[in-house]
Amino acid sequence: MKRIAVMTSGGDAAGMNPALRAVVRSAIDAGVEIFGIRRGFAGLCEGDFVEMSAHSVSGILQRGGTILRTFRHPQFDRREVRDAAAEVFHRAGFDGLIIIGGDGSFRGGHCIDAEWNVPVIGVPGTIDNDIPGTDYSIGYDTALNIAVDAVDKIRDTATSHGRIFVVEVMGRNSGMLAVATGLCCGAEEVLVPEAPFDYDEIVRDIEQGYNRGKQHAIIIVAEGATSAHTATEQIRTRTTKEVRMVVLGHIQRGGDPSAFDRILATRLGHAAVERLLDGARGVMVGLKANEVTLTPLKKDRNKARQAVEYMLGLHHCTR
Ligand code: F6P
């Protein structure tokens, strides 16, 4: 392999920059030309490519976001869009592609690998930590720490006023970030898309907590389960306690990557180049039990659900 490309795609995640840095420098170290594709699949379709040097990734190890920028490009699901992009890609003479992103991006990567006969390696980068084949995705640790820090602060004011707080965290398709936040903060309740919930039961549990002497109640809601607004309205009709809500939103996606994410990103970015040059293709590099592993880009989504269910069980037993 003489010339490869790398892109970041889907929702950005703190740690994408260090992953990019590791990919670029590892490729150069191996004597391979490396190009960045700007704005994910949109830039791929438009031929928005830039040659990367060791210097072009200087000073980004500690920076959030992604210097290549990113984009959601659902048009790539269409075969005719992919066929046109294939021509642009082949014209640039790339022998392989590394995609730093989430499951949606890997679906596109799987199509490229299969339809264009181009080896593709995925690097898991999403705050959702919902990708089977890795214990952690890049950006999750940073986002989790942001959410935990916010809820710890909310707890102070909740206790002072004796209030119930509903806190909405990100996760359209996955409750992992929500349940991990709940676990870290000792939240009274966690609502996730993977499990049913009942407002009567939730309020009964909370009232019992107050009767035992609790001074507050924190309910963490994954955005994919329901909105904080709806949960707050439902709870208000069932209790005389004061209820307030906070939506953490995109704050969870920004900020400097944690030390954990910097190391994870560097390990996986380096492994992606190494494995691509070794002949691997159609796979994602991940970290399982502290070992770098490979999993097919096309995966069984059930595993992600089971991981959330396990965490939910842990939260129920320890809250
Ligand atoms: O996939 C990461 C994520 O942050 C999800 O948690 C969230 O549901 C989604 O992206 C939000 O995407 P956007 O920034 O495009 O609204």
Coordinates of C-alpha atoms and ligand atoms in Angstrom, one line a residue:
M1 CA 0.0 0.0 0.0
K2 CA 1.4 3.4 -1.0
R3 CA -1.4 5.9 -0.4
I4 CA -4.3 5.7 2.1
A5 CA -7.0 8.1 3.2
V6 CA -8.6 8.8 6.6
M7 CA -11.8 10.6 7.6
T8 CA -13.9 11.4 10.6
S9 CA -17.7 10.9 10.2
G10 CA -21.0 11.1 12.1
G11 CA -21.3 13.0 15.4
D12 CA -17.9 14.3 16.6
A13 CA -16.4 12.9 19.7
A14 CA -13.5 14.2 21.9
G15 CA -10.6 12.0 20.9
M16 CA -11.1 12.1 17.2
N17 CA -8.2 14.5 16.8
P18 CA -5.7 12.3 18.8
A19 CA -7.0 9.3 16.7
L20 CA -6.3 11.2 13.5
R21 CA -2.9 12.2 14.8
A22 CA -2.0 8.6 15.5
V23 CA -3.2 7.5 12.0
V24 CA -1.3 10.2 10.2
R25 CA 2.0 9.7 12.1
S26 CA 1.8 5.9 12.0
A27 CA 1.2 6.0 8.2
I28 CA 4.1 8.3 7.7
D29 CA 6.3 6.2 10.0
A30 CA 5.5 3.2 7.8
G31 CA 6.4 5.1 4.6
V32 CA 2.8 5.5 3.3
E33 CA 1.2 8.7 1.9
I34 CA -1.8 9.7 3.9
F35 CA -4.6 12.0 2.9
G36 CA -7.4 13.4 5.0
I37 CA -11.0 13.5 3.6
R38 CA -12.8 16.6 4.9
R39 CA -16.4 16.5 6.2
G40 CA -16.8 12.7 6.2
F41 CA -18.9 11.0 3.4
A42 CA -19.9 14.4 2.0
G43 CA -16.2 15.3 1.4
L44 CA -15.6 11.8 0.0
C45 CA -18.3 12.4 -2.6
E46 CA -16.9 15.8 -3.5
G47 CA -13.2 14.8 -3.6
D48 CA -12.4 17.2 -0.7
F49 CA -9.0 15.6 0.0
V50 CA -5.9 17.1 1.7
E51 CA -2.5 15.5 2.0
M52 CA -1.5 15.2 5.7
S53 CA 2.0 15.6 7.1
A54 CA 3.3 15.0 10.6
H55 CA 3.2 18.7 11.1
S56 CA -0.5 19.0 10.0
V57 CA -1.5 17.1 13.1
S58 CA 0.7 19.0 15.5
G59 CA -1.0 20.5 18.6
I60 CA -4.3 18.5 18.3
L61 CA -3.7 15.7 20.8
Q62 CA -5.4 17.7 23.5
R63 CA -8.1 19.4 21.3
G64 CA -11.8 18.4 21.1
G65 CA -13.7 18.2 17.9
T66 CA -12.1 17.1 14.6
I67 CA -9.8 19.2 12.4
L68 CA -11.1 17.3 9.4
R69 CA -14.6 18.3 10.4
T70 CA -17.5 15.9 10.1
F71 CA -20.9 15.6 8.5
R72 CA -24.0 13.4 8.5
H73 CA -24.6 12.3 4.9
P74 CA -27.6 9.9 4.7
Q75 CA -27.5 10.2 0.9
F76 CA -24.6 7.8 1.0
D77 CA -27.1 5.0 1.6
R78 CA -28.1 5.4 -2.0
R79 CA -26.3 3.1 -4.5
E80 CA -26.0 5.7 -7.2
V81 CA -24.4 8.2 -4.8
R82 CA -21.9 5.6 -3.8
D83 CA -21.1 4.6 -7.4
A84 CA -20.3 8.3 -8.2
A85 CA -18.1 8.6 -5.1
A86 CA -16.2 5.4 -6.0
E87 CA -15.0 7.1 -9.2
V88 CA -13.8 10.2 -7.3
F89 CA -12.0 7.9 -4.7
H90 CA -10.3 5.7 -7.3
R91 CA -9.2 8.7 -9.3
A92 CA -7.3 9.9 -6.2
G93 CA -5.4 6.6 -6.2
F94 CA -6.1 5.6 -2.6
D95 CA -5.3 1.9 -1.7
G96 CA -7.2 1.9 1.6
L97 CA -9.5 3.9 3.9
I98 CA -9.7 4.4 7.6
I99 CA -13.0 5.7 9.0
I100 CA -13.2 7.2 12.5
G101 CA -16.8 7.2 13.5
G102 CA -19.8 5.3 14.8
D103 CA -22.0 2.5 13.6
G104 CA -23.7 4.5 10.8
S105 CA -20.3 5.4 9.4
F106 CA -19.3 1.8 9.5
R107 CA -22.3 0.8 7.4
G108 CA -21.0 3.1 4.7
G109 CA -17.5 1.7 5.3
H110 CA -18.8 -1.9 4.8
C111 CA -20.4 -0.9 1.5
I112 CA -17.2 0.7 0.3
D113 CA -15.1 -2.4 1.2
A114 CA -17.6 -4.7 -0.5
E115 CA -18.6 -2.7 -3.6
W116 CA -15.4 -0.7 -4.4
N117 CA -12.9 -3.5 -3.5
V118 CA -11.1 -1.0 -1.2
P119 CA -9.9 -2.3 2.1
V120 CA -11.6 -0.3 4.9
I121 CA -10.8 -0.2 8.6
G122 CA -13.1 1.4 11.2
V123 CA -12.0 3.1 14.4
P124 CA -14.9 3.5 16.9
G125 CA -15.4 7.1 17.7
T126 CA -18.7 8.1 19.3
I127 CA -19.8 9.4 22.7
D128 CA -22.6 6.7 22.7
N129 CA -20.3 3.7 23.4
D130 CA -22.8 1.5 21.6
I131 CA -20.5 -0.3 19.2
P132 CA -20.1 -4.0 19.6
G133 CA -16.5 -5.2 19.4
T134 CA -15.0 -2.7 21.7
D135 CA -15.3 -2.1 25.5
Y136 CA -15.0 1.6 24.9
S137 CA -15.5 4.0 21.9
I138 CA -13.4 7.1 21.6
G139 CA -15.1 10.1 23.2
Y140 CA -17.3 8.1 25.6
D141 CA -15.0 8.6 28.7
T142 CA -14.8 12.4 28.1
A143 CA -18.6 12.7 27.6
L144 CA -19.3 10.6 30.6
N145 CA -17.1 12.7 32.8
I146 CA -18.8 15.9 31.5
A147 CA -22.2 14.4 32.4
V148 CA -21.1 13.2 35.8
D149 CA -19.6 16.6 36.6
A150 CA -22.9 18.3 35.6
V151 CA -25.1 15.9 37.6
D152 CA -22.9 16.3 40.7
K153 CA -23.5 20.1 40.5
I154 CA -27.2 19.6 39.9
R155 CA -27.3 17.4 42.9
D156 CA -26.1 20.2 45.2
T157 CA -29.0 22.5 44.2
A158 CA -31.5 19.6 44.1
T159 CA -30.6 18.8 47.8
S160 CA -30.8 22.4 48.9
H161 CA -34.3 22.7 47.6
G162 CA -35.5 19.2 48.1
R163 CA -36.3 19.0 44.4
I164 CA -36.6 16.3 41.8
F165 CA -34.4 16.9 38.8
V166 CA -34.8 15.3 35.4
V167 CA -31.5 15.4 33.5
E168 CA -31.5 14.5 29.8
V169 CA -28.2 13.1 28.3
M170 CA -27.4 12.2 24.7
G171 CA -28.1 8.8 23.2
R172 CA -30.7 8.6 20.5
N173 CA -30.4 4.9 20.0
S174 CA -28.5 3.9 23.1
G175 CA -28.9 4.3 26.8
M176 CA -25.3 3.5 27.7
L177 CA -24.2 7.1 28.4
A178 CA -27.4 7.6 30.5
V179 CA -27.1 4.4 32.6
A180 CA -23.3 5.0 33.2
T181 CA -24.0 8.5 34.3
G182 CA -26.8 7.2 36.6
L183 CA -24.4 4.6 38.0
C184 CA -21.6 7.2 38.6
C185 CA -23.9 9.7 40.3
G186 CA -26.2 7.3 42.3
A187 CA -29.2 8.6 40.4
E188 CA -32.5 7.4 41.7
E189 CA -33.9 6.5 38.3
V190 CA -32.5 6.0 34.8
L191 CA -34.7 5.9 31.6
V192 CA -33.2 4.3 28.5
P193 CA -34.6 3.2 25.2
E194 CA -33.6 -0.4 25.8
A195 CA -36.1 -0.9 28.7
P196 CA -39.7 -0.1 29.5
F197 CA -40.5 2.3 32.3
D198 CA -43.6 3.3 34.3
Y199 CA -44.1 6.8 35.6
D200 CA -46.4 5.6 38.5
E201 CA -43.7 3.3 39.7
I202 CA -41.0 5.9 39.3
V203 CA -42.8 8.4 41.4
R204 CA -43.8 5.8 44.0
D205 CA -40.1 4.9 44.4
I206 CA -39.0 8.5 44.6
E207 CA -41.7 9.3 47.2
Q208 CA -40.6 6.3 49.3
G209 CA -37.0 7.7 49.1
Y210 CA -38.2 11.0 50.5
N211 CA -40.1 9.2 53.2
R212 CA -36.8 7.4 54.2
G213 CA -35.1 10.8 54.5
K214 CA -33.7 11.5 51.0
Q215 CA -33.4 15.2 50.2
H216 CA -33.5 15.0 46.4
A217 CA -34.2 12.7 43.5
I218 CA -32.2 12.6 40.2
I219 CA -33.7 11.0 37.1
I220 CA -31.3 10.5 34.2
V221 CA -33.1 10.3 30.8
A222 CA -31.5 9.1 27.6
E223 CA -32.8 11.3 24.8
G224 CA -33.9 8.2 22.9
A225 CA -36.1 7.0 25.8
T226 CA -38.2 10.2 26.0
S227 CA -37.5 13.9 26.3
A228 CA -36.7 15.6 29.6
H229 CA -39.7 17.8 28.9
T230 CA -42.2 14.9 28.6
A231 CA -40.7 13.1 31.6
T232 CA -40.9 16.3 33.7
E233 CA -44.5 16.8 32.8
Q234 CA -45.4 13.2 33.5
I235 CA -43.8 13.3 37.0
R236 CA -45.3 16.7 37.8
T237 CA -48.8 15.4 37.4
R238 CA -48.0 12.6 40.0
T239 CA -46.2 14.5 42.8
T240 CA -46.5 17.7 44.8
K241 CA -42.7 17.9 45.0
E242 CA -41.0 20.6 42.8
V243 CA -39.6 19.2 39.6
R244 CA -36.9 20.9 37.4
M245 CA -35.2 19.7 34.2
V246 CA -31.9 20.1 32.5
V247 CA -30.9 19.1 28.9
L248 CA -27.1 18.6 28.8
G249 CA -27.1 18.3 24.9
H250 CA -24.0 19.0 22.8
I251 CA -21.9 20.1 25.8
Q252 CA -21.2 16.4 26.2
R253 CA -19.6 16.3 22.7
G254 CA -17.2 19.1 23.2
G255 CA -14.2 19.8 25.4
D256 CA -10.7 18.4 25.6
P257 CA -10.4 14.6 25.4
S258 CA -9.7 12.9 28.8
A259 CA -6.4 11.2 29.3
F260 CA -8.2 7.8 28.8
D261 CA -9.6 8.9 25.5
R262 CA -6.2 10.2 24.3
I263 CA -4.6 6.8 25.0
L264 CA -7.5 4.9 23.5
A265 CA -7.4 7.0 20.4
T266 CA -3.7 6.7 20.0
R267 CA -3.8 2.9 20.4
L268 CA -6.7 2.4 18.0
G269 CA -5.4 4.9 15.4
H270 CA -2.0 3.2 15.3
A271 CA -3.6 -0.3 15.2
A272 CA -5.8 0.8 12.3
V273 CA -2.8 1.7 10.2
E274 CA -0.8 -1.4 11.3
R275 CA -3.7 -3.8 10.5
L276 CA -4.6 -2.1 7.2
L277 CA -1.0 -2.5 6.0
D278 CA -1.0 -6.2 7.3
G279 CA -3.9 -6.9 4.9
A280 CA -6.9 -6.7 7.2
R281 CA -10.1 -5.3 5.7
G282 CA -13.8 -4.8 6.4
V283 CA -13.1 -4.7 10.1
M284 CA -13.1 -2.3 13.1
V285 CA -10.3 -2.1 15.5
G286 CA -11.5 -2.2 19.1
L287 CA -10.2 -2.7 22.6
K288 CA -11.4 -5.7 24.6
A289 CA -9.9 -6.6 28.0
N290 CA -7.0 -4.2 27.1
E291 CA -6.1 -6.0 23.9
V292 CA -6.6 -4.6 20.4
T293 CA -9.1 -6.8 18.6
L294 CA -10.8 -6.9 15.1
T295 CA -14.6 -7.2 14.5
P296 CA -16.4 -7.1 11.2
L297 CA -17.8 -3.7 10.3
K298 CA -21.2 -5.2 9.9
K299 CA -22.2 -6.4 13.4
D300 CA -24.9 -7.8 15.6
R301 CA -26.6 -4.8 17.3
N302 CA -28.0 -7.1 20.1
K303 CA -24.6 -7.1 21.9
A304 CA -24.9 -3.3 22.5
R305 CA -28.4 -3.8 24.0
Q306 CA -27.1 -6.5 26.3
A307 CA -24.3 -4.3 27.6
V308 CA -26.9 -1.6 28.6
E309 CA -29.2 -4.2 30.2
Y310 CA -26.2 -5.4 32.3
M311 CA -25.4 -1.8 33.4
L312 CA -29.1 -1.2 34.2
G313 CA -29.2 -4.3 36.4
L314 CA -26.1 -3.1 38.2
H315 CA -27.7 0.3 38.8
H316 CA -30.9 -1.3 40.1
C317 CA -29.0 -3.4 42.6
T318 CA -26.7 -0.6 43.9
R319 CA -28.9 2.5 43.9
Ligands
F6P1 O1 -24.1 9.7 17.9 C1 -23.6 10.7 18.8 C2 -24.8 11.6 19.2 O2 -24.2 12.6 20.0 C3 -26.0 10.9 19.9 O3 -25.8 10.7 21.2 C4 -27.0 11.9 19.6 O4 -28.3 11.4 19.7 C5 -26.7 12.4 18.2 O5 -25.3 12.2 18.1 C6 -27.0 13.9 18.0 O6 -26.7 14.2 16.7 P1 -26.7 15.6 16.0 O7 -25.5 16.4 16.6 O8 -26.5 15.3 14.6 O9 -28.0 16.2 16.4

